[in-house]
PDB file of C-alpha atoms in Angstrom:
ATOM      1  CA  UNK A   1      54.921 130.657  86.756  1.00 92.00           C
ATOM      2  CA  UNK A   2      58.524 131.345  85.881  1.00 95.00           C
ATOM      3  CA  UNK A   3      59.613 134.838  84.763  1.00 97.00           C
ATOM      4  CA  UNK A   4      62.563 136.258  84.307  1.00 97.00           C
ATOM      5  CA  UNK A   5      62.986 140.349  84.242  1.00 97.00           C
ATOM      6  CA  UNK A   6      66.440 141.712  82.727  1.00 97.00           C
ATOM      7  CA  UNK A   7      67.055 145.092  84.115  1.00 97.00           C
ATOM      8  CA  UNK A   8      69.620 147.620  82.467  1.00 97.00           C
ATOM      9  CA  UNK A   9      71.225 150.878  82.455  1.00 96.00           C
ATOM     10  CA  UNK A  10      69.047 153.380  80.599  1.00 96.00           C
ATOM     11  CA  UNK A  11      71.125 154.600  77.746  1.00 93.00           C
ATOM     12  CA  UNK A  12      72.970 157.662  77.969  1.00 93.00           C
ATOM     13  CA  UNK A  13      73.419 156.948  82.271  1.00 95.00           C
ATOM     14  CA  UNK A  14      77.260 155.910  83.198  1.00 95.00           C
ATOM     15  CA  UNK A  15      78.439 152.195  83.246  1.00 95.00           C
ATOM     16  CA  UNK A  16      81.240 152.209  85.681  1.00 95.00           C
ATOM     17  CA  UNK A  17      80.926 148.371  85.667  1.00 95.00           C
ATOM     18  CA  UNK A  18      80.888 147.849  82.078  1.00 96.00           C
ATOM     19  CA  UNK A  19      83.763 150.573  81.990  1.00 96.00           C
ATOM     20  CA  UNK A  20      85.845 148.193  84.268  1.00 97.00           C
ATOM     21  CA  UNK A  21      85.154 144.885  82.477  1.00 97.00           C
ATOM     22  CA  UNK A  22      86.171 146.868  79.046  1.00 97.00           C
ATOM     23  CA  UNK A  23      89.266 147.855  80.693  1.00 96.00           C
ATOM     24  CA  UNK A  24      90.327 144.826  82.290  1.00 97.00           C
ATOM     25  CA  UNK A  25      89.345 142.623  79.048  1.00 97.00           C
ATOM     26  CA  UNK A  26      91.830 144.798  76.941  1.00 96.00           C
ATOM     27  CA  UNK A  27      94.000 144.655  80.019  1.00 96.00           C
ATOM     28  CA  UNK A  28      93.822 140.747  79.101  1.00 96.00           C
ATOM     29  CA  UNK A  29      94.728 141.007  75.683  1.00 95.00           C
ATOM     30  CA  UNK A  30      91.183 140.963  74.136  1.00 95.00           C
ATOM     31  CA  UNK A  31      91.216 143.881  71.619  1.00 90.00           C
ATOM     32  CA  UNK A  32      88.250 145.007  70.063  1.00 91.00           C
ATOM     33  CA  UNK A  33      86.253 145.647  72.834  1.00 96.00           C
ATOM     34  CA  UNK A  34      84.495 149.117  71.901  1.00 95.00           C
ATOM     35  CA  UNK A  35      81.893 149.302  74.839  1.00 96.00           C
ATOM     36  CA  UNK A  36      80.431 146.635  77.707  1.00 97.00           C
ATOM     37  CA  UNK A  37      76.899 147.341  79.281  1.00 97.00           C
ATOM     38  CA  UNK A  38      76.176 145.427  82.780  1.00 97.00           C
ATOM     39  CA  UNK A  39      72.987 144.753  84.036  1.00 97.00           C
ATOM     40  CA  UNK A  40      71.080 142.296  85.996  1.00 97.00           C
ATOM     41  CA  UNK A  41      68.722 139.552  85.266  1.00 97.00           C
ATOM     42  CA  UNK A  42      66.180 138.383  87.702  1.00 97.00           C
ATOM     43  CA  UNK A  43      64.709 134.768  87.682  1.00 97.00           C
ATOM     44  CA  UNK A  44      61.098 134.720  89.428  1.00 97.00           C
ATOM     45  CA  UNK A  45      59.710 131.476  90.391  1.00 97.00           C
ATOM     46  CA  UNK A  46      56.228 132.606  91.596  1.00 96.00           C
ATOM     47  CA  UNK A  47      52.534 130.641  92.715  1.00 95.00           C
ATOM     48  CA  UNK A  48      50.058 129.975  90.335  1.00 91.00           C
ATOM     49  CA  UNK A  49      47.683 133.157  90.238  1.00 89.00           C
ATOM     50  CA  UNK A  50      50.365 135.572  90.227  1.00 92.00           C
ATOM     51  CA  UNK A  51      49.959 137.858  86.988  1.00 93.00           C
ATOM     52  CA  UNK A  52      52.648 139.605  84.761  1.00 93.00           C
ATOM     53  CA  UNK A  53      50.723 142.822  86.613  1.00 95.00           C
ATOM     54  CA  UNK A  54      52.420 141.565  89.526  1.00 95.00           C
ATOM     55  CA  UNK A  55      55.557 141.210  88.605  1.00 97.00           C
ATOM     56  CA  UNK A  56      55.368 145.004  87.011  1.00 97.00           C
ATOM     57  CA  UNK A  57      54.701 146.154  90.586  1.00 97.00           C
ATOM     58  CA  UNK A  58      58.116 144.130  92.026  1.00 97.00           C
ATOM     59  CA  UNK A  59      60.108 145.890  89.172  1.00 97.00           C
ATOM     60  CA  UNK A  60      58.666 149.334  90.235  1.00 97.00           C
ATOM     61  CA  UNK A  61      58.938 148.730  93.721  1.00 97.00           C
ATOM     62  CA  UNK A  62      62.030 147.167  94.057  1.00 97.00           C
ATOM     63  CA  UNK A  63      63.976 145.115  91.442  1.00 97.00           C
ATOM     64  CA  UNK A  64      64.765 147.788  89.020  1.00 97.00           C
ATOM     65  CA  UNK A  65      65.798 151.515  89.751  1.00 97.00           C
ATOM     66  CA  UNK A  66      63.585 153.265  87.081  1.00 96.00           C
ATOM     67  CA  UNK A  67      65.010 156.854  87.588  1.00 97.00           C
ATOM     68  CA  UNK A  68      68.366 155.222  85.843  1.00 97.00           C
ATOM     69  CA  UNK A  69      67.270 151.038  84.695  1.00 97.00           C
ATOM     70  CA  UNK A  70      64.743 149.752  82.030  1.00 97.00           C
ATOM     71  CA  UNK A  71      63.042 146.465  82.860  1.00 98.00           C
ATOM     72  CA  UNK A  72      62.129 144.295  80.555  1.00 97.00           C
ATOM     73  CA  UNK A  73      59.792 140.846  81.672  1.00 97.00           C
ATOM     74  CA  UNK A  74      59.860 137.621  79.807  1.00 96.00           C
ATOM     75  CA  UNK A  75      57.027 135.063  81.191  1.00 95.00           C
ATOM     76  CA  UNK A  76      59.196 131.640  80.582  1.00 92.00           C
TER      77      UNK A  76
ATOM     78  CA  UNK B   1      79.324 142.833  66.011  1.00 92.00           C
ATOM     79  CA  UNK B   2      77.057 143.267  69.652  1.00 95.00           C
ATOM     80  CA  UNK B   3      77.093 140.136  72.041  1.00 97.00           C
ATOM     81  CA  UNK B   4      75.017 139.283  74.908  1.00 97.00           C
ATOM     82  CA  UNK B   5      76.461 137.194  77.519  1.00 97.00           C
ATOM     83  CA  UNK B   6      73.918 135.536  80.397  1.00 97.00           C
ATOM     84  CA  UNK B   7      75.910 134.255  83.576  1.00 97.00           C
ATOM     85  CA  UNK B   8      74.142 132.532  86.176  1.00 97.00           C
ATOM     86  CA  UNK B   9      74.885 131.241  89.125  1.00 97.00           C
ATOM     87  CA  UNK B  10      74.542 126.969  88.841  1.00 96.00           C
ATOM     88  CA  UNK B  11      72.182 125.474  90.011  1.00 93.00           C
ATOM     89  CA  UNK B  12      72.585 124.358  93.575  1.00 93.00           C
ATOM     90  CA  UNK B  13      75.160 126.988  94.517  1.00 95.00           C
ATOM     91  CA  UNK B  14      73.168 128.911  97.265  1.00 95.00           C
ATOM     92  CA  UNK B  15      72.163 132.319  95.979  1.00 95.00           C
ATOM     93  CA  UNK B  16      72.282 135.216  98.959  1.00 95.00           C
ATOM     94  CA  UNK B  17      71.347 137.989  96.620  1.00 95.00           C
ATOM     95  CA  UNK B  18      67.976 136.210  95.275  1.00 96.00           C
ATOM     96  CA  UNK B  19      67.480 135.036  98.896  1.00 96.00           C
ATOM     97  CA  UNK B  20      67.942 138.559  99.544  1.00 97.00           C
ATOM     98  CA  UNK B  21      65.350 139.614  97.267  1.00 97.00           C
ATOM     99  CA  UNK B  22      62.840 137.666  97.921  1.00 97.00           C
ATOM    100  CA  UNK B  23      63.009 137.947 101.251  1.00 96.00           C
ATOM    101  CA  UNK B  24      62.186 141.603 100.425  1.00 97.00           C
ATOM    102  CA  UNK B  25      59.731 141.382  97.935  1.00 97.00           C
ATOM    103  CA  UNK B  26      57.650 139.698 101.595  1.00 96.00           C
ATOM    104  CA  UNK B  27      58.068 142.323 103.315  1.00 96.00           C
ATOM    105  CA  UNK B  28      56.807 144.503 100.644  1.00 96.00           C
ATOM    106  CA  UNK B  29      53.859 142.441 100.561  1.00 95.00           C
ATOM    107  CA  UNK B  30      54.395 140.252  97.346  1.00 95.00           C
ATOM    108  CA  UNK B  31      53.019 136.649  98.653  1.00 90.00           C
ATOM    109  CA  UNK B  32      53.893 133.803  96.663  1.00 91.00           C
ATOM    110  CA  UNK B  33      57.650 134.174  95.310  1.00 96.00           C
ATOM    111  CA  UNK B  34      58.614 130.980  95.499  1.00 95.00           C
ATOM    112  CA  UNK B  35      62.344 131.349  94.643  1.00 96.00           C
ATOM    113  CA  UNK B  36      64.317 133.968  92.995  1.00 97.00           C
ATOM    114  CA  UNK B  37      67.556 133.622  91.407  1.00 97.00           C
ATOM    115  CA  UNK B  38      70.068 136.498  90.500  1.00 97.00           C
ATOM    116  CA  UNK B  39      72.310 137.362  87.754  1.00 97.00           C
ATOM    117  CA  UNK B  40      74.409 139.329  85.333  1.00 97.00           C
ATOM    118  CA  UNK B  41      73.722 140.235  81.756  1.00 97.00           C
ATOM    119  CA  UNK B  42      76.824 141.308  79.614  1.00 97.00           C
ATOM    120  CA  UNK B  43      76.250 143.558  76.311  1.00 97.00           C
ATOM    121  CA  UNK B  44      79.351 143.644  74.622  1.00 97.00           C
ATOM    122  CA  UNK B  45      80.016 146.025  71.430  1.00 97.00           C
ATOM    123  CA  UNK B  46      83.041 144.263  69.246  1.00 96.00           C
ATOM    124  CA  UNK B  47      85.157 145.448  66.539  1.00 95.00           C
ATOM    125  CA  UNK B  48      84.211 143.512  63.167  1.00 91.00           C
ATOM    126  CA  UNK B  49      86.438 140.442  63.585  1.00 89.00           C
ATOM    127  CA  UNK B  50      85.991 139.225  66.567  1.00 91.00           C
ATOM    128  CA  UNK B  51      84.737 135.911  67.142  1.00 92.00           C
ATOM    129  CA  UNK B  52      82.005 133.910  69.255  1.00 93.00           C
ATOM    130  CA  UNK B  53      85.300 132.079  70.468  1.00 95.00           C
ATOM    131  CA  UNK B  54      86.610 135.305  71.643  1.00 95.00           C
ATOM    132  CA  UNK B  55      83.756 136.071  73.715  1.00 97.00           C
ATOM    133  CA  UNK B  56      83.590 132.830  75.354  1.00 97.00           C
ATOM    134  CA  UNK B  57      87.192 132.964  75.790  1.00 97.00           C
ATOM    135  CA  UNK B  58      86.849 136.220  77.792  1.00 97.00           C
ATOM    136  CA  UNK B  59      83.979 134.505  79.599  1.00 97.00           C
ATOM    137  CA  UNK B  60      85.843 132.088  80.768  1.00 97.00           C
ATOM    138  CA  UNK B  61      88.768 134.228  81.898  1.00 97.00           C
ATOM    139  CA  UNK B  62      87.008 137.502  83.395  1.00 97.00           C
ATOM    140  CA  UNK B  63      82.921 137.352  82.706  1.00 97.00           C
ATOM    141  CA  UNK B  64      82.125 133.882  84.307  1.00 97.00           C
ATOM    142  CA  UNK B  65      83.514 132.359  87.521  1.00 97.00           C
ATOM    143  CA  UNK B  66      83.122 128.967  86.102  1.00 96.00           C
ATOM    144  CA  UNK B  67      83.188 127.306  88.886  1.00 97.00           C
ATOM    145  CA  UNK B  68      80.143 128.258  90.039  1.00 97.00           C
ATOM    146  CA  UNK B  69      78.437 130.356  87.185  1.00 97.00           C
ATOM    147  CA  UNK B  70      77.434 129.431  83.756  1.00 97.00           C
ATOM    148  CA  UNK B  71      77.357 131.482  80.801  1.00 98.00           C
ATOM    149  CA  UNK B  72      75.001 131.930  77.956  1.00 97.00           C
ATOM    150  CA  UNK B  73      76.350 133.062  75.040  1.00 97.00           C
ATOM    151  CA  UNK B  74      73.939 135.148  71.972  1.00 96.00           C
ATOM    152  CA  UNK B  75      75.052 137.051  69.038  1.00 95.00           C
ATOM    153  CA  UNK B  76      72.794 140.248  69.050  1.00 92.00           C
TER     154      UNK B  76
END
Protein backbone atom coordinates (compact mmCIF):
# COMPACT_ATOMS: atom_id res chain seq x y z
CA UNK A 1 0.00 0.00 0.00
CA UNK A 2 1.41 3.35 -1.00
CA UNK A 3 0.37 6.52 0.87
CA UNK A 4 1.51 9.63 0.87
CA UNK A 5 0.68 12.21 3.96
CA UNK A 6 1.36 16.09 3.21
CA UNK A 7 1.91 17.82 6.44
CA UNK A 8 1.64 21.75 6.81
CA UNK A 9 1.80 24.71 8.91
CA UNK A 10 -1.56 25.28 10.59
CA UNK A 11 -2.70 28.65 9.43
CA UNK A 12 -2.16 31.57 11.43
CA UNK A 13 1.49 29.71 12.98
CA UNK A 14 4.82 31.53 11.49
CA UNK A 15 6.53 30.32 8.20
CA UNK A 16 10.07 31.34 8.64
CA UNK A 17 10.84 29.01 5.67
CA UNK A 18 8.29 30.19 3.39
CA UNK A 19 9.32 33.81 4.64
CA UNK A 20 12.90 33.05 3.31
CA UNK A 21 11.98 31.48 -0.05
CA UNK A 22 9.57 34.74 -0.58
CA UNK A 23 12.46 36.83 0.14
CA UNK A 24 15.07 35.27 -1.76
CA UNK A 25 12.62 34.70 -4.92
CA UNK A 26 12.04 38.58 -5.04
CA UNK A 27 15.71 38.78 -4.19
CA UNK A 28 15.91 36.89 -7.73
CA UNK A 29 13.87 39.11 -9.59
CA UNK A 30 10.53 37.17 -9.37
CA UNK A 31 7.95 39.85 -8.38
CA UNK A 32 4.67 38.97 -7.40
CA UNK A 33 5.32 36.72 -4.84
CA UNK A 34 2.66 37.75 -2.03
CA UNK A 35 3.17 34.74 0.44
CA UNK A 36 5.07 31.02 0.26
CA UNK A 37 3.87 28.19 2.72
CA UNK A 38 6.50 25.16 3.25
CA UNK A 39 5.62 21.96 4.34
CA UNK A 40 6.51 18.41 3.99
CA UNK A 41 5.20 15.50 2.13
CA UNK A 42 5.73 12.00 3.25
CA UNK A 43 5.72 8.96 0.80
CA UNK A 44 4.79 5.59 2.77
CA UNK A 45 5.46 2.40 1.11
CA UNK A 46 3.91 0.00 3.70
CA UNK A 47 2.94 -4.22 3.84
CA UNK A 48 -0.19 -5.39 2.80
CA UNK A 49 -2.55 -5.32 6.00
CA UNK A 50 -1.50 -2.04 7.11
CA UNK A 51 -4.74 0.27 7.35
CA UNK A 52 -5.16 4.11 6.76
CA UNK A 53 -5.80 3.71 10.87
CA UNK A 54 -2.27 3.03 10.89
CA UNK A 55 -0.91 5.49 9.18
CA UNK A 56 -3.17 8.10 11.42
CA UNK A 57 -1.23 6.76 14.41
CA UNK A 58 2.47 7.52 12.52
CA UNK A 59 1.15 11.12 11.82
CA UNK A 60 0.17 11.53 15.56
CA UNK A 61 3.07 9.93 16.83
CA UNK A 62 5.64 11.17 14.83
CA UNK A 63 5.43 12.54 11.23
CA UNK A 64 3.44 15.60 11.85
CA UNK A 65 3.68 18.09 14.89
CA UNK A 66 -0.12 18.56 15.55
CA UNK A 67 0.23 21.35 18.24
CA UNK A 68 1.44 23.61 15.01
CA UNK A 69 0.97 21.00 11.41
CA UNK A 70 -2.25 19.58 9.75
CA UNK A 71 -1.86 16.19 8.08
CA UNK A 72 -3.59 15.30 5.42
CA UNK A 73 -3.33 11.25 3.97
CA UNK A 74 -3.86 10.30 0.40
CA UNK A 75 -3.94 6.27 -0.05
CA UNK A 76 -2.18 6.21 -3.75
CA UNK B 1 -3.33 33.01 -8.57
CA UNK B 2 -2.15 30.09 -5.62
CA UNK B 3 0.44 27.40 -6.87
CA UNK B 4 1.50 24.23 -5.42
CA UNK B 5 4.86 23.03 -6.15
CA UNK B 6 5.84 19.08 -5.19
CA UNK B 7 9.76 18.49 -5.14
CA UNK B 8 11.03 15.18 -4.61
CA UNK B 9 14.00 13.78 -4.32
CA UNK B 10 14.66 11.30 -7.76
CA UNK B 11 14.44 8.28 -7.63
CA UNK B 12 17.62 6.47 -6.77
CA UNK B 13 19.25 9.39 -4.96
CA UNK B 14 19.57 7.85 -1.38
CA UNK B 15 17.12 9.54 0.96
CA UNK B 16 18.67 9.97 4.79
CA UNK B 17 15.65 11.80 6.05
CA UNK B 18 13.01 8.94 4.95
CA UNK B 19 15.69 6.43 6.07
CA UNK B 20 15.56 8.43 9.07
CA UNK B 21 12.00 8.08 9.50
CA UNK B 22 11.42 4.92 9.05
CA UNK B 23 13.92 3.81 10.97
CA UNK B 24 11.87 5.57 13.69
CA UNK B 25 8.56 4.71 12.95
CA UNK B 26 10.41 0.75 14.16
CA UNK B 27 11.28 1.78 17.03
CA UNK B 28 7.96 3.18 17.74
CA UNK B 29 6.59 -0.05 16.94
CA UNK B 30 5.09 0.47 13.35
CA UNK B 31 6.12 -3.05 11.59
CA UNK B 32 5.91 -3.15 8.01
CA UNK B 33 7.15 0.34 6.46
CA UNK B 34 8.70 -0.80 3.73
CA UNK B 35 10.28 2.46 2.45
CA UNK B 36 9.62 6.01 3.07
CA UNK B 37 10.54 8.83 0.99
CA UNK B 38 10.70 12.61 2.04
CA UNK B 39 9.83 15.85 0.61
CA UNK B 40 8.84 19.46 0.27
CA UNK B 41 5.53 20.96 -0.68
CA UNK B 42 5.60 24.68 -1.88
CA UNK B 43 2.22 26.88 -1.65
CA UNK B 44 2.87 29.88 -3.41
CA UNK B 45 0.31 33.00 -3.39
CA UNK B 46 1.02 35.14 -6.85
CA UNK B 47 0.02 38.45 -7.97
CA UNK B 48 -2.58 38.11 -10.99
CA UNK B 49 -0.11 37.85 -13.89
CA UNK B 50 2.14 35.62 -13.16
CA UNK B 51 2.63 32.65 -15.12
CA UNK B 52 3.01 28.69 -14.77
CA UNK B 53 6.42 29.56 -16.59
CA UNK B 54 7.28 31.79 -13.80
CA UNK B 55 6.85 29.28 -11.24
CA UNK B 56 8.79 26.70 -12.91
CA UNK B 57 11.31 29.19 -13.66
CA UNK B 58 11.76 29.90 -9.92
CA UNK B 59 11.75 26.13 -9.47
CA UNK B 60 14.39 25.66 -11.34
CA UNK B 61 16.50 28.48 -9.93
CA UNK B 62 15.69 28.38 -6.00
CA UNK B 63 12.68 25.63 -5.25
CA UNK B 64 14.25 22.48 -6.93
CA UNK B 65 17.89 21.30 -6.88
CA UNK B 66 17.45 19.75 -10.20
CA UNK B 67 19.98 17.72 -10.08
CA UNK B 68 18.70 15.56 -7.80
CA UNK B 69 14.99 16.67 -7.11
CA UNK B 70 12.06 16.87 -9.35
CA UNK B 71 9.30 19.17 -9.24
CA UNK B 72 5.61 18.90 -9.67
CA UNK B 73 4.00 21.72 -10.70
CA UNK B 74 -0.30 22.40 -9.93
CA UNK B 75 -2.27 25.48 -10.29
CA UNK B 76 -4.47 25.60 -7.06
Amino acid sequence: MKVRVDVMLKTGVLDPQGEAVRHALGNLGFSGVESVRQGKVIELDLADGASEEDVRKMCEKLLANTVIENYAIKVL
